[in-house]
Amino acid sequence: MQRPSKATNEEDKDFIDVSGNKDKGILKKILKEGDGNLCPEGVVAIVHYTGKLTNGTVFDSSRKRRAPFTFNIGRRQVILGWDKGVATMQRGEICIMKLAPEYAYGSGGVGPIPPNSTLIFEIELVGWKQKSPDLLGLPIERVGQLLGIVICFVFAYYYFIKS
């Protein structure tokens, strides 16, 4: 991972660029230090967050729902800024991340988020857990359930139709 660089304008002076390309697309300011290793790729990250537009309007919050949000790091299940930004966090860390539109929802926007919006998130990395093993892109538990259903159909076919 490339070393983060400091943001250059006065408003962002306490932020570091964690985009990896030094394009200032993901700016991060640590509010509370975490401890231990950085969140590794391929794990299920557990976060609390509040997302705001630059005018201060809150558009989403896991804290209001009183339930943390989980996603697989590095699997593009979330916006690019989250995939890259959360991977720079330590367990217990709380930070502010400013995401340029190309690291958020871009020119399309989504729901209450207008096109080409810079988004501001307060994110707490509660922790992470190992991703469940999968087969053909499905969790192993689901594969077992589907296999059971298939066996029942095959048995019914041979028992009722072939006999």
Coordinates of C-alpha atoms in Angstrom, one line a residue:
M1 CA 0.0 0.0 0.0
Q2 CA 1.3 3.5 -0.9
R3 CA 2.0 5.9 1.9
P4 CA -0.9 8.3 2.5
S5 CA -0.2 11.9 1.5
K6 CA -1.5 15.1 3.3
A7 CA -4.4 17.0 1.7
T8 CA -3.4 20.4 0.4
N9 CA -6.2 22.8 0.8
E10 CA -6.9 24.6 4.1
E11 CA -10.3 23.0 4.7
D12 CA -8.8 19.5 4.4
K13 CA -5.5 20.2 6.2
D14 CA -6.1 17.5 8.9
F15 CA -7.0 14.9 6.4
I16 CA -4.7 12.4 4.6
D17 CA -5.2 11.0 1.1
V18 CA -5.8 7.2 1.4
S19 CA -6.9 6.7 -2.2
G20 CA -3.8 4.9 -3.2
N21 CA -3.4 7.1 -6.4
K22 CA -2.8 10.4 -4.5
D23 CA -5.7 11.9 -6.4
K24 CA -7.3 13.1 -3.1
G25 CA -10.5 11.1 -3.9
I26 CA -10.5 9.5 -0.4
L27 CA -9.6 11.9 2.4
K28 CA -9.4 10.5 5.9
K29 CA -9.2 12.2 9.3
I30 CA -8.8 9.9 12.4
L31 CA -11.0 11.0 15.3
K32 CA -10.1 8.0 17.5
E33 CA -7.1 5.7 17.0
G34 CA -7.8 2.0 16.7
D35 CA -5.4 -0.8 17.6
G36 CA -3.9 -3.8 15.9
N37 CA -3.7 -4.5 12.2
L38 CA -5.4 -2.8 9.4
C39 CA -8.6 -4.4 8.2
P40 CA -7.5 -7.1 5.7
E41 CA -9.0 -7.7 2.2
G42 CA -11.4 -10.6 2.0
V43 CA -12.9 -10.3 5.5
V44 CA -16.4 -9.2 6.5
A45 CA -16.0 -5.7 7.9
I46 CA -18.4 -4.6 10.7
V47 CA -18.9 -0.8 10.8
H48 CA -21.2 1.8 12.2
Y49 CA -21.5 4.9 10.0
T50 CA -23.3 8.2 9.3
G51 CA -23.3 9.5 5.8
K52 CA -23.8 13.2 5.0
L53 CA -23.9 15.4 2.0
T54 CA -21.5 18.4 2.0
N55 CA -24.4 20.6 3.1
G56 CA -24.7 18.5 6.3
T57 CA -27.9 16.6 5.3
V58 CA -27.7 13.0 6.7
F59 CA -28.8 10.5 4.1
D60 CA -28.1 7.3 6.0
S61 CA -27.0 6.0 9.4
S62 CA -26.4 2.6 10.8
R63 CA -26.5 4.2 14.2
K64 CA -30.1 5.4 13.8
R65 CA -31.0 1.8 12.8
R66 CA -29.1 0.6 15.9
A67 CA -27.5 -2.2 13.8
P68 CA -23.9 -2.3 12.4
F69 CA -23.4 -2.7 8.7
T70 CA -21.4 -5.6 7.3
F71 CA -19.7 -6.1 3.9
N72 CA -16.8 -8.0 2.4
I73 CA -13.7 -5.9 2.0
G74 CA -12.4 -5.8 -1.6
R75 CA -15.4 -7.5 -3.2
R76 CA -17.1 -4.2 -4.5
Q77 CA -20.2 -4.8 -2.5
V78 CA -20.0 -1.1 -1.5
I79 CA -18.8 2.1 -3.1
L80 CA -15.1 2.1 -4.0
G81 CA -14.3 4.7 -1.4
W82 CA -15.5 2.3 1.3
D83 CA -13.7 -0.7 -0.1
K84 CA -10.4 1.3 -0.2
G85 CA -11.0 3.5 2.8
V86 CA -12.1 1.0 5.4
A87 CA -9.1 -1.2 4.5
T88 CA -6.9 1.6 5.9
M89 CA -8.6 1.4 9.3
Q90 CA -7.8 -0.5 12.5
R91 CA -10.3 -2.2 14.8
G92 CA -11.9 0.4 17.0
E93 CA -10.9 3.3 14.9
I94 CA -13.3 6.2 14.2
C95 CA -12.7 8.5 11.3
I96 CA -14.2 11.0 8.9
M97 CA -13.9 10.1 5.2
K98 CA -14.5 12.5 2.4
L99 CA -15.2 10.7 -0.8
A100 CA -15.1 12.4 -4.2
P101 CA -17.9 11.5 -6.6
E102 CA -15.7 9.0 -8.5
Y103 CA -15.2 7.0 -5.2
A104 CA -18.9 7.3 -4.3
Y105 CA -22.0 7.2 -6.6
G106 CA -20.5 9.3 -9.5
S107 CA -22.6 11.0 -12.1
G108 CA -25.6 8.8 -11.4
G109 CA -26.3 9.6 -7.8
V110 CA -28.7 7.3 -5.9
G111 CA -31.8 7.9 -3.9
P112 CA -31.3 11.1 -1.8
I113 CA -27.7 11.5 -3.1
P114 CA -27.6 13.9 -6.1
P115 CA -25.3 13.2 -9.1
N116 CA -21.6 14.2 -8.6
S117 CA -21.8 14.5 -4.9
T118 CA -18.9 14.5 -2.5
L119 CA -19.9 12.4 0.5
I120 CA -18.8 12.7 4.1
F121 CA -18.9 9.6 6.3
E122 CA -18.1 9.2 10.0
I123 CA -17.1 5.5 10.2
E124 CA -16.3 3.3 13.1
L125 CA -14.6 0.0 12.4
V126 CA -16.2 -2.2 15.1
G127 CA -14.2 -5.2 13.9
W128 CA -14.2 -7.9 11.3
K129 CA -14.7 -11.6 10.9
Q130 CA -13.5 -14.2 8.5
K131 CA -15.7 -14.5 5.4
S132 CA -17.8 -17.7 5.4
P133 CA -16.5 -20.3 2.9
D134 CA -18.4 -20.4 -0.4
L135 CA -18.9 -22.7 -3.3
L136 CA -20.0 -21.3 -6.7
G137 CA -20.4 -17.9 -5.0
L138 CA -22.9 -19.1 -2.5
P139 CA -22.3 -19.5 1.3
I140 CA -21.6 -23.1 2.2
E141 CA -24.7 -23.3 4.3
R142 CA -26.9 -22.3 1.4
V143 CA -25.2 -24.9 -0.9
G144 CA -26.2 -27.6 1.7
Q145 CA -29.8 -26.4 1.7
L146 CA -30.0 -26.4 -2.1
L147 CA -28.4 -29.8 -2.3
G148 CA -31.0 -31.2 0.1
I149 CA -33.8 -29.8 -2.1
V150 CA -32.3 -31.3 -5.2
I151 CA -31.9 -34.7 -3.6
C152 CA -35.6 -34.6 -2.5
F153 CA -36.7 -33.8 -6.1
V154 CA -34.5 -36.6 -7.6
F155 CA -35.9 -39.1 -5.0
A156 CA -39.5 -38.0 -5.8
Y157 CA -38.9 -38.2 -9.5
Y158 CA -37.6 -41.8 -9.3
Y159 CA -40.1 -42.9 -6.7
F160 CA -43.3 -41.4 -8.2
I161 CA -42.6 -41.0 -11.9
K162 CA -40.2 -43.8 -12.9
S163 CA -41.9 -46.5 -10.8

